[in-house]
């Protein structure tokens, strides 16, 4: 299909007819029809009050959350310290029990060794006496 002149869009940049400029932002500040300036001010004040109240609630909740987390942290730290103290006490008790058991075993070994030494001395003394007797009887 051939394009006809009707379908072609031509732009004449040198045309004396110009499109209107976009409106300035001044029209945004002009009063709206049907709404008074006082109503707008009260709406704005109400909105700003609601916003401030919302921010206060949020900051209050945030402060409560921070305080709650600090309390939880303090409680957990206190609990951990108590558990550590309990473990230290239990460790000390176990060490005392082990020390007593060690002393008992050392005392038992000492007594056994002393008994062996005394027995060996008795045997050695008896052997010496028997030897002396045997030497005295031989001549």
Coordinates of C-alpha atoms in Angstrom, one line a residue:
X1 CA 0.0 0.0 0.0
X2 CA 1.1 3.4 -0.8
X3 CA 1.1 6.2 1.7
X4 CA -0.9 9.1 0.6
X5 CA -0.4 12.7 1.6
X6 CA -3.4 12.5 4.0
X7 CA -1.5 10.1 6.2
X8 CA 1.7 12.2 6.4
X9 CA 2.1 14.4 9.4
X10 CA 4.1 17.5 8.6
X11 CA 5.4 19.9 11.1
X12 CA 6.2 23.5 10.1
X13 CA 8.7 24.9 12.6
X14 CA 8.6 28.3 11.1
X15 CA 4.8 28.7 11.6
X16 CA 3.7 31.9 13.3
X17 CA 1.1 30.0 15.3
X18 CA 2.7 28.9 18.5
X19 CA 1.3 26.6 21.2
X20 CA 0.7 28.2 24.6
X21 CA 3.4 27.9 27.2
X22 CA 2.8 25.5 30.1
X23 CA 1.2 27.2 33.1
X24 CA 3.4 28.4 35.9
X25 CA 3.2 26.8 39.3
X26 CA 1.5 29.9 40.6
X27 CA -1.9 28.3 39.8
X28 CA -1.2 25.7 42.5
X29 CA -1.3 28.4 45.2
X30 CA -4.5 30.0 44.0
X31 CA -7.5 29.2 46.1
X32 CA -9.7 26.3 45.0
X33 CA -13.3 27.0 44.2
X34 CA -15.7 25.9 46.9
X35 CA -13.0 25.6 49.6
X36 CA -12.1 28.5 51.8
X37 CA -8.6 29.4 52.9
X38 CA -9.5 28.8 56.5
X39 CA -10.7 25.3 55.7
X40 CA -7.4 24.5 54.0
X41 CA -5.4 25.9 57.0
X42 CA -7.5 23.8 59.4
X43 CA -7.0 20.7 57.2
X44 CA -3.3 21.4 57.1
X45 CA -3.0 21.9 60.8
X46 CA -5.0 18.8 61.5
X47 CA -2.8 16.8 59.1
X48 CA 0.4 18.2 60.7
X49 CA -1.0 17.4 64.2
X50 CA -1.8 13.8 63.1
X51 CA 1.6 13.5 61.6
X52 CA 3.3 14.7 64.8
X53 CA 1.1 12.4 66.9
X54 CA 2.1 9.5 64.6
X55 CA 5.8 10.4 65.0
X56 CA 5.4 10.6 68.7
X57 CA 3.7 7.2 68.8
X58 CA 6.4 5.7 66.6
X59 CA 9.2 7.2 68.7
X60 CA 7.4 6.1 71.9
X61 CA 7.1 2.5 70.5
X62 CA 10.7 2.7 69.5
X63 CA 11.8 3.9 72.9
X64 CA 9.7 1.1 74.5
X65 CA 11.3 -1.5 72.2
X66 CA 14.7 -0.2 73.1
X67 CA 13.9 -0.3 76.8
X68 CA 12.4 -3.8 76.5
X69 CA 15.5 -5.1 74.6
X70 CA 17.8 -3.5 77.3
X71 CA 15.8 -5.2 80.0
X72 CA 15.9 -8.5 78.2
X73 CA 19.7 -8.1 77.7
X74 CA 20.2 -7.2 81.3
X75 CA 18.1 -10.2 82.4
X76 CA 20.1 -12.5 80.1
X77 CA 23.4 -11.1 81.3
X78 CA 22.3 -11.6 84.9
X79 CA 21.2 -15.1 84.2
X80 CA 24.5 -15.9 82.4
X81 CA 26.4 -14.5 85.4
X82 CA 24.4 -16.6 87.8
X83 CA 25.0 -19.7 85.7
X84 CA 28.7 -18.9 85.5
X85 CA 28.8 -18.5 89.3
X86 CA 27.0 -21.9 89.7
X87 CA 29.4 -23.5 87.4
X88 CA 32.4 -22.0 89.3
X89 CA 31.0 -23.3 92.6
X90 CA 30.4 -26.7 91.1
X91 CA 33.9 -26.8 89.7
X92 CA 35.3 -25.8 93.1
X93 CA 33.4 -28.6 94.8
X94 CA 34.6 -31.1 92.3
X95 CA 38.1 -29.9 92.7
X96 CA 37.8 -30.2 96.5
X97 CA 36.4 -33.8 96.1
X98 CA 39.2 -34.7 93.7
X99 CA 41.8 -33.2 96.1
X100 CA 40.4 -35.3 99.0
X101 CA 40.4 -38.4 96.8
X102 CA 44.0 -37.6 95.8
X103 CA 45.0 -37.2 99.4
X104 CA 43.3 -40.5 100.3
X105 CA 45.0 -42.4 97.5
X106 CA 48.3 -40.8 98.4
X107 CA 47.8 -41.8 102.0
X108 CA 46.9 -45.3 101.1
X109 CA 49.9 -45.6 98.8
X110 CA 52.1 -44.1 101.5
X111 CA 50.8 -46.6 104.1
X112 CA 51.2 -49.5 101.7
X113 CA 54.8 -48.4 100.9
X114 CA 55.5 -47.9 104.5
X115 CA 54.1 -51.4 105.3
X116 CA 56.3 -52.9 102.5
X117 CA 59.3 -51.0 103.8
X118 CA 58.7 -52.1 107.4
X119 CA 58.1 -55.7 106.2
X120 CA 61.3 -55.7 104.1
X121 CA 63.2 -54.3 107.1
X122 CA 61.8 -57.1 109.3
X123 CA 62.7 -59.7 106.8
X124 CA 66.2 -58.2 106.3
X125 CA 66.6 -58.1 110.1
X126 CA 65.4 -61.7 110.4
X127 CA 67.8 -62.8 107.6
X128 CA 70.7 -61.1 109.3
X129 CA 69.8 -62.7 112.7
X130 CA 69.5 -66.2 111.0
X131 CA 72.8 -65.6 109.3
X132 CA 74.5 -64.6 112.5
X133 CA 73.1 -67.6 114.2
X134 CA 74.2 -69.8 111.4
X135 CA 77.7 -68.3 111.5
X136 CA 77.9 -68.6 115.2
X137 CA 76.9 -72.2 115.2
X138 CA 79.4 -73.3 112.5
X139 CA 82.8 -72.9 114.2

